[in-house]
Short mmCIF file of C-alpha atoms in Angstrom, two decimals:
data_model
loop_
_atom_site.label_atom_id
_atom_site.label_comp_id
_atom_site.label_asym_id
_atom_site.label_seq_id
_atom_site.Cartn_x
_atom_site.Cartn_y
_atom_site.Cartn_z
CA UNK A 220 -135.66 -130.17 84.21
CA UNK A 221 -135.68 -132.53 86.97
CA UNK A 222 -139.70 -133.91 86.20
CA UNK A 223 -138.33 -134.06 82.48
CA UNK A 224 -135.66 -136.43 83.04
CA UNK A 225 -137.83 -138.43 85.69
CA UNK A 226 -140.00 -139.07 82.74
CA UNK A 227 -137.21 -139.87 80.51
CA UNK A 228 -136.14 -142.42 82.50
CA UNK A 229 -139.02 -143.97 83.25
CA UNK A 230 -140.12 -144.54 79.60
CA UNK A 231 -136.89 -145.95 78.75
CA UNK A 232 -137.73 -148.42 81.08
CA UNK A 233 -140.54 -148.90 80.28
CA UNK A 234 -142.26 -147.29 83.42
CA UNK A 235 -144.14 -144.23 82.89
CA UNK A 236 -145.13 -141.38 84.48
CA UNK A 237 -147.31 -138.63 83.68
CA UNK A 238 -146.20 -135.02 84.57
CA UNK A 239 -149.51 -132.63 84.65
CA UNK A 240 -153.06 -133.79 84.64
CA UNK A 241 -156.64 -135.10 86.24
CA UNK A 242 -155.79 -138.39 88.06
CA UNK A 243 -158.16 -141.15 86.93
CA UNK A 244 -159.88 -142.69 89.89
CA UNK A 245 -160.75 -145.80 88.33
CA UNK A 246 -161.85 -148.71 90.21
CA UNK A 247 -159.72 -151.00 91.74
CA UNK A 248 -161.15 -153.72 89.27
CA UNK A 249 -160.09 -153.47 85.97
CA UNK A 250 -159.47 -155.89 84.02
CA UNK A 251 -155.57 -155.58 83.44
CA UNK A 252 -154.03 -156.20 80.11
CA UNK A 253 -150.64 -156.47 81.62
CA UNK A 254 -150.05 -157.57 85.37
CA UNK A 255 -151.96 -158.19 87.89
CA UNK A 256 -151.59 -157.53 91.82
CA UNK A 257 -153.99 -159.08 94.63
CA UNK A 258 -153.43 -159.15 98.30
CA UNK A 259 -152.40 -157.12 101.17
CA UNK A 260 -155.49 -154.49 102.20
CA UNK A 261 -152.98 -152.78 103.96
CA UNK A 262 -150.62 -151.80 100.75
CA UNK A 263 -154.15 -151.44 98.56
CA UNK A 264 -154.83 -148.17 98.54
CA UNK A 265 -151.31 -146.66 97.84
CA UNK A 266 -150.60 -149.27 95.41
CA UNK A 267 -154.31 -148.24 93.31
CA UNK A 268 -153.48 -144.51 93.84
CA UNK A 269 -150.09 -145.34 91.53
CA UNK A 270 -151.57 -147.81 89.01
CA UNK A 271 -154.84 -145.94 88.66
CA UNK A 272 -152.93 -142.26 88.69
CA UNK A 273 -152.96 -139.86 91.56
CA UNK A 274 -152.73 -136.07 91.62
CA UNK A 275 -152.59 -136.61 95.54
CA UNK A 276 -148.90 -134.57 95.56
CA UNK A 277 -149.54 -131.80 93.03
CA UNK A 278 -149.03 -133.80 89.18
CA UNK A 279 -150.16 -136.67 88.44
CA UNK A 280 -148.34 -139.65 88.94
CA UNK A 281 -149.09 -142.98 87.39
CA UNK A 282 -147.12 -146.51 86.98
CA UNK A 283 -147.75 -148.43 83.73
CA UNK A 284 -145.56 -151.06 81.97
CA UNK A 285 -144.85 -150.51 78.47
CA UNK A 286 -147.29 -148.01 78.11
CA UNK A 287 -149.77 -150.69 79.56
CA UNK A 288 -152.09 -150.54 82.32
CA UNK A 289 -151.82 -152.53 85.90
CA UNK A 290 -154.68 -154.00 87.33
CA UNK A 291 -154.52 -153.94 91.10
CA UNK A 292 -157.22 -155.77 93.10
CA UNK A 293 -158.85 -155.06 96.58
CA UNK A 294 -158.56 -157.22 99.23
CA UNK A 295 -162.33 -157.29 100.07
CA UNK A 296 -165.24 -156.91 97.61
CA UNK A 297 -167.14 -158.86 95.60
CA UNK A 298 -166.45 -162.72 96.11
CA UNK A 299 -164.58 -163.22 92.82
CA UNK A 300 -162.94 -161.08 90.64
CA UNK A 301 -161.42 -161.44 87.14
CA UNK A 302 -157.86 -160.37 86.48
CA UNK A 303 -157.03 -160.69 82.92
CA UNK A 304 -159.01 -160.49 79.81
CA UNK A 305 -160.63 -163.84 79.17
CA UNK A 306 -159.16 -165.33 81.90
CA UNK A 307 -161.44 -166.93 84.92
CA UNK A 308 -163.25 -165.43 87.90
CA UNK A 309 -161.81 -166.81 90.54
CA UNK A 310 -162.45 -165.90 94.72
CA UNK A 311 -160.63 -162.79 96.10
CA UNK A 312 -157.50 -163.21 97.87
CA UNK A 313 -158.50 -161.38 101.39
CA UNK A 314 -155.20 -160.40 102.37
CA UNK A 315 -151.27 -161.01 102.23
CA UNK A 316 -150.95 -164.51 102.82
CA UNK A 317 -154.12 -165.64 100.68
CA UNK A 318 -152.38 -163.14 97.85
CA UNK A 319 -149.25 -165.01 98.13
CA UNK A 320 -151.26 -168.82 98.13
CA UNK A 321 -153.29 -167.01 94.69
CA UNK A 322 -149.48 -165.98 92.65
CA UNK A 323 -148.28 -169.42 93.70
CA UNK A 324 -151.19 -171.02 91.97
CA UNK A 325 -151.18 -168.22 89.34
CA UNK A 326 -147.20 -170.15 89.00
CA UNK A 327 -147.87 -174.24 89.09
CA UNK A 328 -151.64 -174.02 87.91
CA UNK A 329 -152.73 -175.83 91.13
CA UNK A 330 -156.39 -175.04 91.97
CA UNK A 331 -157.25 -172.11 93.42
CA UNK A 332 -160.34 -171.30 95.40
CA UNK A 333 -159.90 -168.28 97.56
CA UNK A 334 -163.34 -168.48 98.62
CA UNK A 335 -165.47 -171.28 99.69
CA UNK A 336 -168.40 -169.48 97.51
CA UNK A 337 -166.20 -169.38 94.02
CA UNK A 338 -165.62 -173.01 92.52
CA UNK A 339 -161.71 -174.07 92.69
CA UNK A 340 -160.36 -173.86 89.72
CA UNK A 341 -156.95 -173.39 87.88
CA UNK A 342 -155.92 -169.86 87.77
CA UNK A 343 -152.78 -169.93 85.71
CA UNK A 344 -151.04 -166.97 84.98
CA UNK A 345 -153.73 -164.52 86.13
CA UNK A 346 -151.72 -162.96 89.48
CA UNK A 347 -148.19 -161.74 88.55
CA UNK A 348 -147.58 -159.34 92.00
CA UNK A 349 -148.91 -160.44 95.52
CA UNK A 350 -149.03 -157.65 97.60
CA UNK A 351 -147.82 -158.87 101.44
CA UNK A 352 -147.49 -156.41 104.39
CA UNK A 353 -145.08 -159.30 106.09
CA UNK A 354 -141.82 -160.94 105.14
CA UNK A 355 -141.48 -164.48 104.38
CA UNK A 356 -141.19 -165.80 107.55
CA UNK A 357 -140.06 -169.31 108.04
CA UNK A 358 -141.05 -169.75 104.73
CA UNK A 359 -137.52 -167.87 103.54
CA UNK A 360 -135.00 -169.73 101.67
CA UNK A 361 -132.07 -168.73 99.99
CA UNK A 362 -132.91 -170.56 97.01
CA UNK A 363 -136.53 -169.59 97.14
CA UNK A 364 -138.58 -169.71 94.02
CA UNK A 365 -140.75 -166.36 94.99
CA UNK A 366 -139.27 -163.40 95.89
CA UNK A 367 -140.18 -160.59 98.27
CA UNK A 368 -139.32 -157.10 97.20
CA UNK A 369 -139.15 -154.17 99.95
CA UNK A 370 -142.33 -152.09 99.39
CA UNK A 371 -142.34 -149.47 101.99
CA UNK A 372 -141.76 -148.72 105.84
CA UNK A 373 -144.88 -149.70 108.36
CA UNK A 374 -145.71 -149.87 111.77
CA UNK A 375 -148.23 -151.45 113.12
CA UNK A 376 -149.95 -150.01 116.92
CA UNK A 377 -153.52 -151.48 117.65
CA UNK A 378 -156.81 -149.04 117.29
CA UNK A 379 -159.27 -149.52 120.69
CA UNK A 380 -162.60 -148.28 121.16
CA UNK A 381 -163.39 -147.25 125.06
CA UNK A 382 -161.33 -147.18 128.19
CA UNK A 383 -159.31 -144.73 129.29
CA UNK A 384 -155.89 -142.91 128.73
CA UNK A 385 -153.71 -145.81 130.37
CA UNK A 386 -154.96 -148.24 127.46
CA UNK A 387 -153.56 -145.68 124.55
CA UNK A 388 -149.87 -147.17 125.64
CA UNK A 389 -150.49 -150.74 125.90
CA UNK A 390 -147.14 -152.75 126.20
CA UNK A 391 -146.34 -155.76 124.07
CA UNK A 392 -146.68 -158.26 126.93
CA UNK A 393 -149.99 -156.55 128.77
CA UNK A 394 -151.87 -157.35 124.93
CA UNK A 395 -150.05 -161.01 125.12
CA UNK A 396 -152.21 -160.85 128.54
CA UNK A 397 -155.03 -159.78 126.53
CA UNK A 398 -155.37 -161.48 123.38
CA UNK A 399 -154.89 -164.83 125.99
CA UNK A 400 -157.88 -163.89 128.07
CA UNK A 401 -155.55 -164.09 131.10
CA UNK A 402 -156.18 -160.10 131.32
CA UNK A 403 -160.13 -158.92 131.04
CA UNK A 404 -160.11 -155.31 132.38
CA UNK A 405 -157.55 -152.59 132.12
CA UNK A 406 -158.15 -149.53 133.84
CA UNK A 407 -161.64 -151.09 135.34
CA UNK A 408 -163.21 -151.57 132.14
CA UNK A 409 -163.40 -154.37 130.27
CA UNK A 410 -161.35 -154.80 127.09
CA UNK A 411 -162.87 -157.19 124.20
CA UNK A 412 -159.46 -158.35 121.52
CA UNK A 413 -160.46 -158.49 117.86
CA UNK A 414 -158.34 -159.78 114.96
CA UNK A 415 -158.64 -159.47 111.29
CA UNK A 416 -159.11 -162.26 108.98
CA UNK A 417 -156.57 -165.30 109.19
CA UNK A 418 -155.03 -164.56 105.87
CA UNK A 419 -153.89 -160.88 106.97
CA UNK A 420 -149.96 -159.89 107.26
CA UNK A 421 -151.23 -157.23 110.16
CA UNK A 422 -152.72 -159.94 112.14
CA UNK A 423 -149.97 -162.59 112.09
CA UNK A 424 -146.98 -159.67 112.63
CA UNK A 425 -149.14 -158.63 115.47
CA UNK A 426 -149.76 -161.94 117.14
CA UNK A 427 -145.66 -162.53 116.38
CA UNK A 428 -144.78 -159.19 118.05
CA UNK A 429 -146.64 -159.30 121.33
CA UNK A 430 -145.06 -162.73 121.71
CA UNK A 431 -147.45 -165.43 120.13
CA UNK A 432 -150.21 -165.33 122.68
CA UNK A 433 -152.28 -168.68 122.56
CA UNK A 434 -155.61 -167.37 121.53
CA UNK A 435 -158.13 -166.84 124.67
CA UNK A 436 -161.94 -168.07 124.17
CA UNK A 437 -162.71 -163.88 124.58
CA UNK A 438 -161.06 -163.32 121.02
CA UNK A 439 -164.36 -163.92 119.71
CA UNK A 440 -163.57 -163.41 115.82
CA UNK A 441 -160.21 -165.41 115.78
CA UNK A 442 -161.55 -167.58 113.18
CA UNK A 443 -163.97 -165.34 111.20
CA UNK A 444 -163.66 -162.81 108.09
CA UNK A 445 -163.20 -158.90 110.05
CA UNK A 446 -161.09 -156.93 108.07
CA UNK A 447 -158.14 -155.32 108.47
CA UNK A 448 -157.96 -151.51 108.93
CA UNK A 449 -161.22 -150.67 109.59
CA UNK A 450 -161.81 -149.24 113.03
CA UNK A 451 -165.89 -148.88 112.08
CA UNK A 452 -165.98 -152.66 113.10
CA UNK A 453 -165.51 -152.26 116.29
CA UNK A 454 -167.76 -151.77 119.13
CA UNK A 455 -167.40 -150.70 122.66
CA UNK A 456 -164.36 -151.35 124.30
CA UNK A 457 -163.14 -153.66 121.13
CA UNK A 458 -159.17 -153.03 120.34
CA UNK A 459 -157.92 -154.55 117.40
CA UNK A 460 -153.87 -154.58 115.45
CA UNK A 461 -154.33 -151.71 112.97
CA UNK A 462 -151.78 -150.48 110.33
CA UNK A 463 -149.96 -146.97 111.29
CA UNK A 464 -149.59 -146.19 107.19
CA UNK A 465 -153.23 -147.19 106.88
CA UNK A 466 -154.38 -144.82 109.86
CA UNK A 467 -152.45 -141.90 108.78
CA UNK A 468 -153.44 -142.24 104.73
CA UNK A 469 -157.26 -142.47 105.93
CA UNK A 470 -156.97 -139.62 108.50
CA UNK A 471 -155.38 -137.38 105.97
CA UNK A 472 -157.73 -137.99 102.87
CA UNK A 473 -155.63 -139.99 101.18
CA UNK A 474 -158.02 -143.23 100.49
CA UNK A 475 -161.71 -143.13 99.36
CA UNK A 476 -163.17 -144.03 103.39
CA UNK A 477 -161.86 -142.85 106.44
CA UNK A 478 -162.97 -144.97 109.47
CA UNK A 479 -160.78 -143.32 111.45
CA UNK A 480 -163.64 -140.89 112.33
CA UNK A 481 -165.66 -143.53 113.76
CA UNK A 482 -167.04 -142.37 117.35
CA UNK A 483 -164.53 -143.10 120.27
CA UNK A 484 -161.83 -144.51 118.08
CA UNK A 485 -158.25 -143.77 118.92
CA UNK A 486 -155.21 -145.28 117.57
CA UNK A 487 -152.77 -146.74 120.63
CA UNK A 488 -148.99 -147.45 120.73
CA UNK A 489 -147.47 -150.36 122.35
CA UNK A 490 -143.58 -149.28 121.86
CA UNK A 491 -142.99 -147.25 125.19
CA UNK A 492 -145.75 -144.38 124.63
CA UNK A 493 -143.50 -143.39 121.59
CA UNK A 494 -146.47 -141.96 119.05
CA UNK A 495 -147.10 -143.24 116.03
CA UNK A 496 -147.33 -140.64 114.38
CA UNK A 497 -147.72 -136.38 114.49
CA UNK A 498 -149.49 -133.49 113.51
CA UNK A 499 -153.10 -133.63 113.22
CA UNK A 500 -155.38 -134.90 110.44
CA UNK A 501 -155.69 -134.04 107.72
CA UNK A 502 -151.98 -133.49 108.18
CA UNK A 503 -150.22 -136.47 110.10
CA UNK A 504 -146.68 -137.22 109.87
CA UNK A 505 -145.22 -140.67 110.78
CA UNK A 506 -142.97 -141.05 113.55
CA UNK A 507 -139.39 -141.97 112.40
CA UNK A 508 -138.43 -143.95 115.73
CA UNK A 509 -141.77 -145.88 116.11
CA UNK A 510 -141.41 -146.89 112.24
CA UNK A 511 -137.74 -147.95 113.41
CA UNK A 512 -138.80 -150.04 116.40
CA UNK A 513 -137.30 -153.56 115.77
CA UNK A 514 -140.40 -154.72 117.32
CA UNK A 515 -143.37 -153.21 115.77
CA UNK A 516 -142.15 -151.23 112.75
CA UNK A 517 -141.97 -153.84 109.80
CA UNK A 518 -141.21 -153.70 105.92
CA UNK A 519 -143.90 -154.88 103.50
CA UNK A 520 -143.50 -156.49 100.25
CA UNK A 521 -144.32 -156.74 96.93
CA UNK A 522 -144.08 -160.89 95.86
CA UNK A 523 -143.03 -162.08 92.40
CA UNK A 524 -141.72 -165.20 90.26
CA UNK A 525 -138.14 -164.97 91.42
CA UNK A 526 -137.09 -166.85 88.08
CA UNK A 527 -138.97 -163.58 86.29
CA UNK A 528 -136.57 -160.94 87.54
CA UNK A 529 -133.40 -162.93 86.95
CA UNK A 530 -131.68 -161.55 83.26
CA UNK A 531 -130.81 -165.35 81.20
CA UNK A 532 -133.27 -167.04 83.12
CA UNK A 533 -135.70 -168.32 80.65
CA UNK A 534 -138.83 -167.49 82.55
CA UNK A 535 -137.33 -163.75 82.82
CA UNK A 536 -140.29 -161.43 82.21
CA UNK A 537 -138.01 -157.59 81.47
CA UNK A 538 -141.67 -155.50 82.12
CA UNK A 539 -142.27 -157.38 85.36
CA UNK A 540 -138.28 -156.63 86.50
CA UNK A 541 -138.73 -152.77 85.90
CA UNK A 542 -141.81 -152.97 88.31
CA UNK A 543 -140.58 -153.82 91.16
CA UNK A 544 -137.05 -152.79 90.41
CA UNK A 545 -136.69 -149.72 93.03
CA UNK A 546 -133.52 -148.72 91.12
CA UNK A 547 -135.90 -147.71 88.22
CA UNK A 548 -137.24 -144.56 88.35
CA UNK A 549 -140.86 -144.78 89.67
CA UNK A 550 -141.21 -148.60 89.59
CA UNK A 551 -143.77 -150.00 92.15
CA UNK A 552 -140.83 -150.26 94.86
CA UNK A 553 -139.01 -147.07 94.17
CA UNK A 554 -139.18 -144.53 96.68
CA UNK A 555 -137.58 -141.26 95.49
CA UNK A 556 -137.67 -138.04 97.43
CA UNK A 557 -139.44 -135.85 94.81
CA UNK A 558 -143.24 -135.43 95.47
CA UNK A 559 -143.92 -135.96 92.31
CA UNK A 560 -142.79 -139.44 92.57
CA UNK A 561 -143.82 -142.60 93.62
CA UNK A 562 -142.38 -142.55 96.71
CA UNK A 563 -144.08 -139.12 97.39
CA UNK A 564 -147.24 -140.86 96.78
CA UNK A 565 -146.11 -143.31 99.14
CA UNK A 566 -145.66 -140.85 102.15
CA UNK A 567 -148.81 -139.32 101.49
CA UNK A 568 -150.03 -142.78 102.08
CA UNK A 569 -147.91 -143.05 105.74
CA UNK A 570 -145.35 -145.05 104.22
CA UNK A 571 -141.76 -143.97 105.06
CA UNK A 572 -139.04 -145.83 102.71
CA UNK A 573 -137.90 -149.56 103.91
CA UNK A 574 -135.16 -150.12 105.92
CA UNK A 575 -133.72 -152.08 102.97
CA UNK A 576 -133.76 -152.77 99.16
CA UNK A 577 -132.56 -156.26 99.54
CA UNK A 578 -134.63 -158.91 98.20
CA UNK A 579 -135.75 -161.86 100.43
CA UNK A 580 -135.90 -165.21 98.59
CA UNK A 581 -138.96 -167.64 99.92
CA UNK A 582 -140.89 -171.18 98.98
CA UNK A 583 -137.83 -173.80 98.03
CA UNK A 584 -141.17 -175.26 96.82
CA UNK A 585 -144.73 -174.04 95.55
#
């Protein structure tokens, strides 16, 4: 009775969700016929396992609007990518922030590149959702024209590659001391700091929560293109910032690759030795209080048209409200307990819920 009125409610809104089944496992690039999300690598996969359908917690569970299909787009691929039917190709957004620069074009039809390979070009109304795994920053505004939408509950730890036990508990201000070359050893072997592409939400709430290090010449790749949770990239004694949702879903099976196997890789904690998460794969378990930490546990975001979710405003777009509505029964940002919910998917994913459902208002200008 309970997955019956789940559905109910979902269809009324226009949301749907499909009880029994094979989840599809589409691509992540479709072509969508209704809106379209680009960003984020971090929020990707769980975001593609609920717009594509997922059988990942016993029934299939799948997010459409109006009985329409979402397309949701990686954040690393081929160079450009098409997002609507007829629209342009345009370059990939690689990551949160590039995502948000893309839906802000996608808003005032300002040219969009996205990659120096794909011509600039207008890209009007072809990204309705940016996915962002960080909050506005000092980019909020209470009268903000985008707005930011709790997603889910992150943390983020580092992943390392060499040394020994003492570098698995790194504190915030010994990896200030390493990402500004001031410390080149720990434990008597040398570390090497990595960071993901500039336009990643992991890399800047990193950088923010060790305390803004000024980048050392021995960051070799602080201006280059690695992504973001992947520990294959790195090589001996490399540590890089690395999602704790990310390294759970691919330890457990939950997304297509699973880097986490890579040899010598180990995923470290910089808040007190507290783990980041439990169990062991294929069966890990966040931890509550290292998801909590004020510090390093974060919210992430799904980023909209704030003048589309407002009822009377004239721009108000009713399909695009129910998605990221987390009152509404599976939308993208609900996070019910049920497993056979979105939020189930979520956890499955490492995800716990956010600490809030208050919306953040950003950009007095695009």
């Amino acid at each position: 009775m309970k997955l019956k009125k789940l559905v109910a409610m979902g269809a009324a809104c226009g949301i749907a969700i499909a009880g029994f089944g094979v989840a599809s496992m589409a691509s992540a690039e479709p072509v969508s016929n209704s809106y379209a999300l680009v960003g984020s690598d971090t929020l990707q996969d769980s975001v593609n396992a609920i717009t594509n359908g997922t059988t990942l917690t016993g029934s299939l569970v799948r997010v459409t609007s109006n009985n329409k299909t979402l397309g949701n787009f990686d954040a690393f691929g081929a160079t450009a990518i098409q997002t609507k039917q007829g629209g342009p190709f345009f370059g990939r957004p690689a990551g949160s922030g590039a995502g948000v620069t893309a839906l802000r074009a996608s808003i005032t039809g300002a040219l969009y590149s996205g990659n120096a390979a794909v011509p600039t070009r207008p890209i009007t109304g072809q990204v309705d959702i940016a996915r962002s795994s960080s909050g506005p920053g000092s980019n909020a505004n209470a009268n903000g024209l985008l707005a930011y939408v709790p997603f889910a509950r992150d943390a983020v730890g580092f992943a390392y590659k060499g040394g020994d036990s003492s570098w698995a508990t790194l504190s915030a201000a010994q990896l200030k001391s390493i990402y500004e070359c001031t410390t080149t050893s720990i434990g008597g072997v040398t570390v090497k700091p990595r960071l993901p592409q500039s336009g990643s939400g992991t890399r800047n709430f990193f950088l923010g929560a060790i305390g803004n290090p000024a980048l050392g010449s021995c960051v070799t790749d602080a201006n280059g293109t690695t992504p973001e949770n992947d520990a294959s990239v790195l090589g001996a004694n490399d540590l890089i910032p690395f999602s704790a949702a990310s390294w759970i879903a691919q330890a457990n099976g939950a997304t297509g690759i699973n880097t986490t196997t890579a040899s010598g890789v180990n995923f470290g904690s910089p808040v007190g030795g507290e783990p980041a998460f439990t169990g062991t794969a294929p069966n890990l378990v966040p931890n509550t209080d290292f998801y909590k930490d004020a510090t390093f546990g974060r919210d992430t975001y799904l980023v909209v048209e704030y003048a589309r979710i407002v009822p009377g405003d004239a721009k108000y777009d009713a399909g695009l409200a129910n998605l990221v509505n987390p009152s509404v029964a599976n939308s993208l940002t609900s996070f019910g307990a049920l497993p056979v919910s979105v939020g189930g998917v979520k956890k499955k994913f490492g995800f716990l819920a956010p600490s809030t459902t208050t919306i953040q208002r950003a950009f007095a200008t695009l």
